[in-house]
Coordinates of C-alpha atoms in Angstrom, one line a residue:
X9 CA 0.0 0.0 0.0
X10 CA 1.7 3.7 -0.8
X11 CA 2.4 6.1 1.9
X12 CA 0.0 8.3 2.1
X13 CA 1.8 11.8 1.0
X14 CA 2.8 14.2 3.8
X15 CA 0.0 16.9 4.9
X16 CA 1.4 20.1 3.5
X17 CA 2.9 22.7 5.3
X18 CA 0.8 25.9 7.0
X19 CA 1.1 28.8 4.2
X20 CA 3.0 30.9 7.0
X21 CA 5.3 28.3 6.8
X22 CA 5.7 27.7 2.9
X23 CA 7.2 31.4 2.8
X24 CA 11.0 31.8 2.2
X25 CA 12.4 33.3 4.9
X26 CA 14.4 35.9 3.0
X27 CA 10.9 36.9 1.3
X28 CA 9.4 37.6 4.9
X29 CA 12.7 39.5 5.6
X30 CA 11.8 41.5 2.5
X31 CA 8.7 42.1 2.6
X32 CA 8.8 43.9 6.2
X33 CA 12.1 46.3 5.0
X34 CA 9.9 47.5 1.7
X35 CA 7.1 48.1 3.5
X36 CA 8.4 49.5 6.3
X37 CA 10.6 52.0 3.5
X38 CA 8.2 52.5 1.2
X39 CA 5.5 53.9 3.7
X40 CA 7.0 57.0 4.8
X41 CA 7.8 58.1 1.3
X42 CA 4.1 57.8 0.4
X43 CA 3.0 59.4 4.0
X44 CA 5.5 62.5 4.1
X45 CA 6.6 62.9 0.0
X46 CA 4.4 61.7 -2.1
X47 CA 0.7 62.2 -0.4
X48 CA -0.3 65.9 0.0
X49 CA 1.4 68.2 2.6
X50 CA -0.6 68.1 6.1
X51 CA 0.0 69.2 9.7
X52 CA 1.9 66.4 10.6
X53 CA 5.7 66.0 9.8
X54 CA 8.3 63.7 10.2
X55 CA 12.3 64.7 11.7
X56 CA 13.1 60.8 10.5
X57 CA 11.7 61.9 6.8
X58 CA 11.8 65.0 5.9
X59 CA 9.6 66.3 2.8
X60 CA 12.7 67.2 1.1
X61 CA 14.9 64.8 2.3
X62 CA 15.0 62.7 -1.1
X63 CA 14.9 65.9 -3.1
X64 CA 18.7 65.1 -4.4
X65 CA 19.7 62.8 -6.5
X66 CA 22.1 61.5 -4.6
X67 CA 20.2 60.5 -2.0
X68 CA 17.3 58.9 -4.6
X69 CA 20.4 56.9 -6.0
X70 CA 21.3 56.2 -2.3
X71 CA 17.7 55.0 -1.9
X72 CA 18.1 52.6 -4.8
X73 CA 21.1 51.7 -3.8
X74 CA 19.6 50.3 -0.4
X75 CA 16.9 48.6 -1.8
X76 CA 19.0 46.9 -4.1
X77 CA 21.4 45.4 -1.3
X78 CA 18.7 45.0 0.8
X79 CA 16.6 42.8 -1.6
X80 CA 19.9 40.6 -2.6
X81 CA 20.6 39.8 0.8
X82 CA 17.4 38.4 1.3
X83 CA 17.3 36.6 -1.7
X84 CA 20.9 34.8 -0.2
X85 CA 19.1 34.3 3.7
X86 CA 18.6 30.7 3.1
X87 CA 21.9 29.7 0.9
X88 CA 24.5 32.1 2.8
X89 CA 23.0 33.4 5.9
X90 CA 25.8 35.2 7.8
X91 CA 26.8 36.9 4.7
X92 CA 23.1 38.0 3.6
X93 CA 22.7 39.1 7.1
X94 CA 25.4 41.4 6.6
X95 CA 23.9 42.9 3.1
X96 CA 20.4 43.5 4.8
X97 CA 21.8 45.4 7.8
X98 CA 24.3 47.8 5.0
X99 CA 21.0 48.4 3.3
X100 CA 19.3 49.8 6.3
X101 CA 22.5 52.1 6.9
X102 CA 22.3 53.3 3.6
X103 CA 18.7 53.6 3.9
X104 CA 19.5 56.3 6.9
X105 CA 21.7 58.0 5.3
X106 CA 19.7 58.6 1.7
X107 CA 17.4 60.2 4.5
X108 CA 20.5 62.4 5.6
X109 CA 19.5 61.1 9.4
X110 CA 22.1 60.3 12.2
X111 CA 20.0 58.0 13.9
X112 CA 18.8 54.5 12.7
X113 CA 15.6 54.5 11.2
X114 CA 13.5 52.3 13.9
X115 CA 10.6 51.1 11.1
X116 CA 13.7 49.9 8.3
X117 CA 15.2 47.9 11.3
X118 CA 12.1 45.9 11.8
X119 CA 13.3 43.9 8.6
X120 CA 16.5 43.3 10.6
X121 CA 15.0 42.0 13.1
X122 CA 13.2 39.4 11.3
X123 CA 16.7 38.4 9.5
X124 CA 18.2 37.8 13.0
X125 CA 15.4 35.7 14.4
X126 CA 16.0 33.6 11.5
X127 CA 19.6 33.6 12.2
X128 CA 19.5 32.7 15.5
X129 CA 16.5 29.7 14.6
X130 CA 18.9 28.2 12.0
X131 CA 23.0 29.0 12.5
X132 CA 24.9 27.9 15.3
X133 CA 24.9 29.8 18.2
X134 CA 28.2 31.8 18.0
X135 CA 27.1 33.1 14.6
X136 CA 24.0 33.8 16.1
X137 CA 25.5 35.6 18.8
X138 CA 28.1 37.4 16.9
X139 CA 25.4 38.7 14.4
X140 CA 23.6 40.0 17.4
X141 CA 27.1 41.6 18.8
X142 CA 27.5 43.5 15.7
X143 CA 23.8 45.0 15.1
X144 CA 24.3 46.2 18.4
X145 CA 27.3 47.8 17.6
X146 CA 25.8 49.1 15.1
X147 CA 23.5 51.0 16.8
X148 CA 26.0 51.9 19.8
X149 CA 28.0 53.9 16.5
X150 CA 24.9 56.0 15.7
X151 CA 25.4 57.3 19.2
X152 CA 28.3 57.7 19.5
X153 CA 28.5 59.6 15.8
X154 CA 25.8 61.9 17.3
X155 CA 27.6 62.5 20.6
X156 CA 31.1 63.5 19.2
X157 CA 29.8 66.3 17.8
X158 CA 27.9 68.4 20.4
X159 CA 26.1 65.5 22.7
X160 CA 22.4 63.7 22.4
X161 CA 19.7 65.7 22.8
X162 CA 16.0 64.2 23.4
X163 CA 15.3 60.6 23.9
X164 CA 17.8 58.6 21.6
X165 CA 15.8 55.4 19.9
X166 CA 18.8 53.3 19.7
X167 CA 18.5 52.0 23.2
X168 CA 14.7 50.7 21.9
X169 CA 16.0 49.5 18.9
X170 CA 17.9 47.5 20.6
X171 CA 15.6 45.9 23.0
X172 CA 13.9 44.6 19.8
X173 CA 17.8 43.3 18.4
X174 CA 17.4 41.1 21.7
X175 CA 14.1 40.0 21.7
X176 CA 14.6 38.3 18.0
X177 CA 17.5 37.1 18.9
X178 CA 15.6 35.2 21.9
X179 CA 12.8 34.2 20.0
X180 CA 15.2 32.6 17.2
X181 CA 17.3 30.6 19.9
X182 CA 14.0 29.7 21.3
X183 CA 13.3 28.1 18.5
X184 CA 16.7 26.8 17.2
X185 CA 16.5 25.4 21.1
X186 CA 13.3 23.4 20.3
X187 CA 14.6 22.2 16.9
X188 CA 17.6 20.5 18.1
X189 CA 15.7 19.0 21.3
X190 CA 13.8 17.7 18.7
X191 CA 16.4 16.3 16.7
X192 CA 18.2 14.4 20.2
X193 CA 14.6 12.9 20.8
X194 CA 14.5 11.6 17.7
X195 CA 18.0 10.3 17.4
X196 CA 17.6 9.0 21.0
X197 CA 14.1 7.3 20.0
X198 CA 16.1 5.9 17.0
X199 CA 18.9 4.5 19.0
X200 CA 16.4 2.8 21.2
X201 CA 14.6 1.0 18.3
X202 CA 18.1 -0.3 17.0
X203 CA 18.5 -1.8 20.2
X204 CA 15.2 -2.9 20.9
X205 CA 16.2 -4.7 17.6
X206 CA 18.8 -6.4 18.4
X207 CA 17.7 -7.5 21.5
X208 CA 15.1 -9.3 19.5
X209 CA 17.2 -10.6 17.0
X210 CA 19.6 -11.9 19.7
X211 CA 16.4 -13.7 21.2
X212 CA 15.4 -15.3 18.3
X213 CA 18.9 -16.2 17.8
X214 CA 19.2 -17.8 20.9
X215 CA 16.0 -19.6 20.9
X216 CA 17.1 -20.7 18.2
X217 CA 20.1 -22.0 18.5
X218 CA 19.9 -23.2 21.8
X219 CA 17.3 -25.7 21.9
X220 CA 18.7 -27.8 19.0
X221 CA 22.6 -27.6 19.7
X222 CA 21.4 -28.9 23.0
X223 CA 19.4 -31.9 21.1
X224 CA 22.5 -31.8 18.9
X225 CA 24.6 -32.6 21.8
X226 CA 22.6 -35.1 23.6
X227 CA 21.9 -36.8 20.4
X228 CA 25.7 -37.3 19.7
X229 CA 26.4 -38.0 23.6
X230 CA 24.1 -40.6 22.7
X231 CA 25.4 -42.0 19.5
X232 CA 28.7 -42.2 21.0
X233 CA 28.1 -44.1 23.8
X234 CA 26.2 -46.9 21.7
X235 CA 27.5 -46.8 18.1
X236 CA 29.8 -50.2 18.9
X237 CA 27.1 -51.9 21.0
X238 CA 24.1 -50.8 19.2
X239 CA 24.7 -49.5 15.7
X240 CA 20.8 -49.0 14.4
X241 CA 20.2 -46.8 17.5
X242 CA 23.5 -44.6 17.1
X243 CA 22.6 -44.5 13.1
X244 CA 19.0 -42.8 14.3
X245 CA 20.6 -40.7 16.9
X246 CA 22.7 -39.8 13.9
X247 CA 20.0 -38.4 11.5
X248 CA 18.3 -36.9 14.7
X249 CA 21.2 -34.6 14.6
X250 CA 21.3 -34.2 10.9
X251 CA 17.5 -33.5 10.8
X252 CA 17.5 -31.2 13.9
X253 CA 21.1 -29.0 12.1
X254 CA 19.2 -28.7 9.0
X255 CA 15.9 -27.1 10.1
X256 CA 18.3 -24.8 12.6
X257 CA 20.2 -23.9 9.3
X258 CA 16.9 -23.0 7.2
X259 CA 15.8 -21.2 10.5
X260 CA 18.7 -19.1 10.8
X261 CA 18.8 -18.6 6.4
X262 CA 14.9 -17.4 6.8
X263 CA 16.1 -14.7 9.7
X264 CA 19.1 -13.8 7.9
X265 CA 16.9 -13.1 4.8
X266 CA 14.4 -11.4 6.5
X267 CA 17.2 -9.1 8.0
X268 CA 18.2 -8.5 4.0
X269 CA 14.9 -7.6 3.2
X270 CA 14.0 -5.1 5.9
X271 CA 17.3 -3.8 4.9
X272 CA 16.4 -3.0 1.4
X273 CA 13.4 -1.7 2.4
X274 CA 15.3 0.9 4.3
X275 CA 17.3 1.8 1.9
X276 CA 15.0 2.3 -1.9
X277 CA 17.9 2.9 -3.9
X278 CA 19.8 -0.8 -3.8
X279 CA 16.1 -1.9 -4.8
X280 CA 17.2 -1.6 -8.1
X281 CA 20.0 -3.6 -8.4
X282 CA 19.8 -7.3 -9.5
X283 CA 20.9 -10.1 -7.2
X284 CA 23.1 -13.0 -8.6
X285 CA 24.2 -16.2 -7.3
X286 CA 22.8 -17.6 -3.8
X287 CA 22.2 -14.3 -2.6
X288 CA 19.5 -13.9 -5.0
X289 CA 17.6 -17.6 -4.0
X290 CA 18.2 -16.1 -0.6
X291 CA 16.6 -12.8 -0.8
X292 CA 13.7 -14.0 -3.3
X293 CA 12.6 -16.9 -0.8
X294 CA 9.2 -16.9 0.8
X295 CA 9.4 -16.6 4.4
X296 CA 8.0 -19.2 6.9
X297 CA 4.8 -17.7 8.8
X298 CA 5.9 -17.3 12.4
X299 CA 5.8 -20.3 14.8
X300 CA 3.5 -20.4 18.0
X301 CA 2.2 -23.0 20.0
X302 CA 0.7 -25.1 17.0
X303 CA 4.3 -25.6 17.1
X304 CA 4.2 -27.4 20.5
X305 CA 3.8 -30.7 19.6
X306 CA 6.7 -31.2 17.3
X307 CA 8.9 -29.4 19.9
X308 CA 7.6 -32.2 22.7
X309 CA 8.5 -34.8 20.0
X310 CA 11.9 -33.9 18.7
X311 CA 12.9 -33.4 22.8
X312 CA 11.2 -36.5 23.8
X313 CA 13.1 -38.4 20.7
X314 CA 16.1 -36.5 21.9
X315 CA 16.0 -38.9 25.4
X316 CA 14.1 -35.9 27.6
X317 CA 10.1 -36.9 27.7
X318 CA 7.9 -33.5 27.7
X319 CA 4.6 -34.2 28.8
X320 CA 2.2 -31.5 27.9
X321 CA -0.9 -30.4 29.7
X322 CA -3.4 -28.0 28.0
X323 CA -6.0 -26.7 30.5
X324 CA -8.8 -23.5 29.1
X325 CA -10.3 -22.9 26.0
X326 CA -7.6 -23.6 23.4
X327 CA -8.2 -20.4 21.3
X328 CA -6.5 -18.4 18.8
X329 CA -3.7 -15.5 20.0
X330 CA -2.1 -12.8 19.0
X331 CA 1.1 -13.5 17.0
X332 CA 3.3 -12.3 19.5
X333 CA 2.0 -13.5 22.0
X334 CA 2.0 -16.5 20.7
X335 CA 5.2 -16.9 19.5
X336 CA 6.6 -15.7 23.1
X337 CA 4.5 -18.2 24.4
X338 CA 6.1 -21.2 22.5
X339 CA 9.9 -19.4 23.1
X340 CA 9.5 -19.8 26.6
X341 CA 8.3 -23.0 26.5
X342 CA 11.5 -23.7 24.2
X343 CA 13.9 -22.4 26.1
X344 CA 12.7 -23.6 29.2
X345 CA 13.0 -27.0 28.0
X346 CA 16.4 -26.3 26.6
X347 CA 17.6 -25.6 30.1
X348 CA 15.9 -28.9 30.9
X349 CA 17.5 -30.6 28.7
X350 CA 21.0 -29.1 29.4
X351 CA 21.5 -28.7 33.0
X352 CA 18.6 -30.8 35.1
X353 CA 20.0 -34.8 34.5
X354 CA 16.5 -35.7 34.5
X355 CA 14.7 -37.8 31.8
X356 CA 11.7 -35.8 31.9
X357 CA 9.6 -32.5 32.2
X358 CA 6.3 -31.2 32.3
X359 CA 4.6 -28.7 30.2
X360 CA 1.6 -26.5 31.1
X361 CA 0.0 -24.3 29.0
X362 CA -3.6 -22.5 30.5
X363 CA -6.2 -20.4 28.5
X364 CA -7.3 -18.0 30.9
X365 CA -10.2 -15.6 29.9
X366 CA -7.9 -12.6 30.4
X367 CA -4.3 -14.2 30.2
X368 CA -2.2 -16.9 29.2
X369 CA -0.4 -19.2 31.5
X370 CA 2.9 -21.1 30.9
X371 CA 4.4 -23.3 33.5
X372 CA 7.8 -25.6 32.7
X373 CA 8.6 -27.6 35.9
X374 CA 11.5 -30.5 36.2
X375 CA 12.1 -32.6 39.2
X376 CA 16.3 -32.2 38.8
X377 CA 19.1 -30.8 40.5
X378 CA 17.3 -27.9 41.9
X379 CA 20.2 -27.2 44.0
X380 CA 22.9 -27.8 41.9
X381 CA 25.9 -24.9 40.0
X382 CA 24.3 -25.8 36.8
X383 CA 20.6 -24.7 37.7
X384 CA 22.0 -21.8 39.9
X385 CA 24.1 -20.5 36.8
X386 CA 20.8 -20.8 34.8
X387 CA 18.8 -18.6 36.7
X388 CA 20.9 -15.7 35.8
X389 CA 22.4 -16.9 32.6
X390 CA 20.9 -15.2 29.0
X391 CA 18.3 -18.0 28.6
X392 CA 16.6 -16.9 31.5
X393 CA 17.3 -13.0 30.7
X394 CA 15.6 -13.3 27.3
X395 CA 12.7 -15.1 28.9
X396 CA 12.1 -12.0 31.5
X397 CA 12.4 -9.4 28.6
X398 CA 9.9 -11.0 26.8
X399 CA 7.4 -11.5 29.6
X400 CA 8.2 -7.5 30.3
X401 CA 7.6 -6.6 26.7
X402 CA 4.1 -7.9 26.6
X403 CA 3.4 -6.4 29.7
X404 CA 3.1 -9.8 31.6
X405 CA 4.5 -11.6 34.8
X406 CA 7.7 -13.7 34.8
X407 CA 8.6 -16.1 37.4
X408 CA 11.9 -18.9 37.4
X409 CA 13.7 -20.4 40.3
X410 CA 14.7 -23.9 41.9
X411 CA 12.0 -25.5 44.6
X412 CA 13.3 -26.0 47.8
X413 CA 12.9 -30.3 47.7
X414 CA 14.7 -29.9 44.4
X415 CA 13.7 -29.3 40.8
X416 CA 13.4 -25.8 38.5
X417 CA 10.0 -24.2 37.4
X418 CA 9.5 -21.7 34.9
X419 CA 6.1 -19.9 34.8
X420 CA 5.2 -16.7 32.7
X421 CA 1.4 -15.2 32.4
X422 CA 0.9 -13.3 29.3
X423 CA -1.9 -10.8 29.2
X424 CA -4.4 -11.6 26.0
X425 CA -6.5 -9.3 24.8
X426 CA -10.4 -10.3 24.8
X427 CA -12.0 -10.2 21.3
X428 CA -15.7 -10.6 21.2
X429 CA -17.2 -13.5 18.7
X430 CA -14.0 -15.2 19.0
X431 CA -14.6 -18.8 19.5
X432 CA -12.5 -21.5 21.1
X433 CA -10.5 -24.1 19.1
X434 CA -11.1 -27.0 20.9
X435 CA -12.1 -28.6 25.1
X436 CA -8.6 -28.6 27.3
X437 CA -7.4 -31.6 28.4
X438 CA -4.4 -33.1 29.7
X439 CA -2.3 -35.8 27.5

């Protein structure tokens, strides 16, 4: 199914920042010379713009000139910040002097202002900073050009002006602030699903692996011990072992293509290119649907062939569960066993699995060496760790440790989800 294209930005958004920028310096110039040139004379006058102050043309080719500048550096905001910056704030000199003022002109500084929020939102923050030093100092000259001469009279604007210089420059880190919050969030949240991923791979892995190199090894501990007494039995022990490496092999060359896939998924452009050799029967094979306890059964089986009887209960109304659920269910049960198999010296188990309304309940309990090194180390070995994490993913209860008149238990409940008009596979019962 194709991604549903992204919702498009608010139109406040969609405009270039340098065009905001320029929009707020032409309005702001052009306003005054319709008000106090070009519209009839009135009461009211300006000392910033005087009726005759663009009577030269100097200072109309002045003018010009600061539009001009003023324009290119907010067409370069986006591709070379600092140095359009820089262009925009020249412009608004010029600007003051085409007026023949010795003051800054506080409505052409309003486009400054916007070029410095978006300096500060987008540059690191010593550029940010330093464009912030040097408006200021710009102002700071204007005052100091008008007290060399004979001293400030009336209330200087500057000192204003400024206080506007700082607030952009605040609301621009503000946001550059939030952005790169945003960012660490979202690299942190990625970091977390990498590992969250490999945790589950390693899982899989060892689930896996486990359970049939410990059939492996029992198998061969078998085969050993009879293949000069009894032949035919070390000969079946024998394709045991071959069966059991094979289907791990195929398990691990189904996860290892599913790793391939999910990796060109990620990344469209190696779609295109054509796979030869065994990589491309690897990458084009169908996957096998994920196991659960349907599964059961056959594990029982190849354990009980393997010398290590599993006798499985089923209590509840056998039902149908959620795939993960599921398939933690059987891993559980799996590597349980395994641990049976490896470290109890017993010759068999017992396997509960209970359909409650609410939950699902899986208990593995032996009648070993409950006291022993070996069960002690696999309590806190990564068999056991693996079990836990996915009990805690699925928000359920995890339980494992030795009895005190010997033996190991393993227990888990697994929340389920109730789903009306769902009806139950079959009557428990105990085999």
């Amino acid at each position: 199914m194709p991604a549903s294209p992204p919702p498009p930005l608010p139109l406040l958004k969609r405009i270039p920042p340098g065009l905001w920028t320029a929009l707020v310096w032409f309005v702001a110039a052009v306003q005054p010379i319709v008000e106090y040139v070009l519209m009839p004379p009135r009461h009211e006058y300006s000392l910033s713009y005087p009726r005759d102050g663009l009577d030269s043309l100097t200072a109309q080719a002045l003018l010009a000139l600061a539009f001009l500048v003023v324009l290119t550096g907010s067409a370069l905001l986006r591709r070379q910040t600092a140095v359009a910056y820089g262009l925009v704030i020249v412009g608004t000199v010029i600007s003051s002097v085409a007026w023949r003022q010795d003051e800054v002109l506080p409505l052409q500084f309003l486009g400054v202002d916007v070029a410095l929020c978006y300096v500060a939102a987008t540059q690191p923050r010593r550029t940010a900073i330093t464009a912030t030093a040097g408006t200021l100092g710009v102002l700071a000259g204007y005052l100091v050009l008008r007290w060399i001469p004979g001293g400030e009279s009336g209330t200087a604007s500057e000192p204003f002006i400024a206080l506007t210089v700082i607030i952009a420059w605040l609301i621009g880190n503000s946001v550059h602030q939030a952005r790169a919050h945003t960012a660490e969030l979202h690299a942190r949240l990625a970091a977390q699903a990498v590992t969250a991923e490999r945790l589950r791979i390693a899982r899989e892995m060892h689930d896996t692996v486990a359970h049939s190199i410990g059939i492996i090894a029992l198998q061969a501990g078998a085969a050993a011990r009879v293949v000069e007494t009894q032949p035919a039995r070390a000969r079946e022990a024998m394709v045991t072992v071959e069966h059991v490496g094979r289907e791990t092999l195929a398990g691990l060359r189904r996860m290892l293509g599913a790793l391939r896939q999910a990796d060109q998924v990620q990344e469209p452009a190696t779609r295109d290119q054509e796979p030869t050799g065994h990589d491309q029967g690897r990458t084009q094979a169908p996957l096998r649907p994920a196991v659960g306890l349907a599964d059961l059964e056959r594990l029982a089986a190849t354990t009980t062939a393997a010398g290590v009887r599993v006798e499985v209960w089923w209590q509840g109304e056998r039902r149908p569960l959620p795939a993960d659920i599921d398939l933690a269910a059987l891993r559980i049960v799996q590597e349980a066993v395994t641990n049976v198999v490896r470290h109890a010296a017993v010759d068999h188990c017992q396997v509960k699995v209970e359909y409650r309304e609410d939950e699902l309940v899986v208990e593995v309990v032996d009648r070993g060496k409950g006291s022993g090194t070996n069960t002690r180390n696999t309590y806190t070995g990564f068999g056991l760790v693996g079990m836990r994490e996915r009990v805690a993913l699925l928000d359920g209860r995890f339980t494992a440790g030795p009895f005190p008149g010997g033996g190991f238990r393993v227990a888990a409940r697994l929340p389920v989800p109730t789903a009306e008009g769902t009806e139950p596979a079959a009557k428990a019962g105990a085999r």
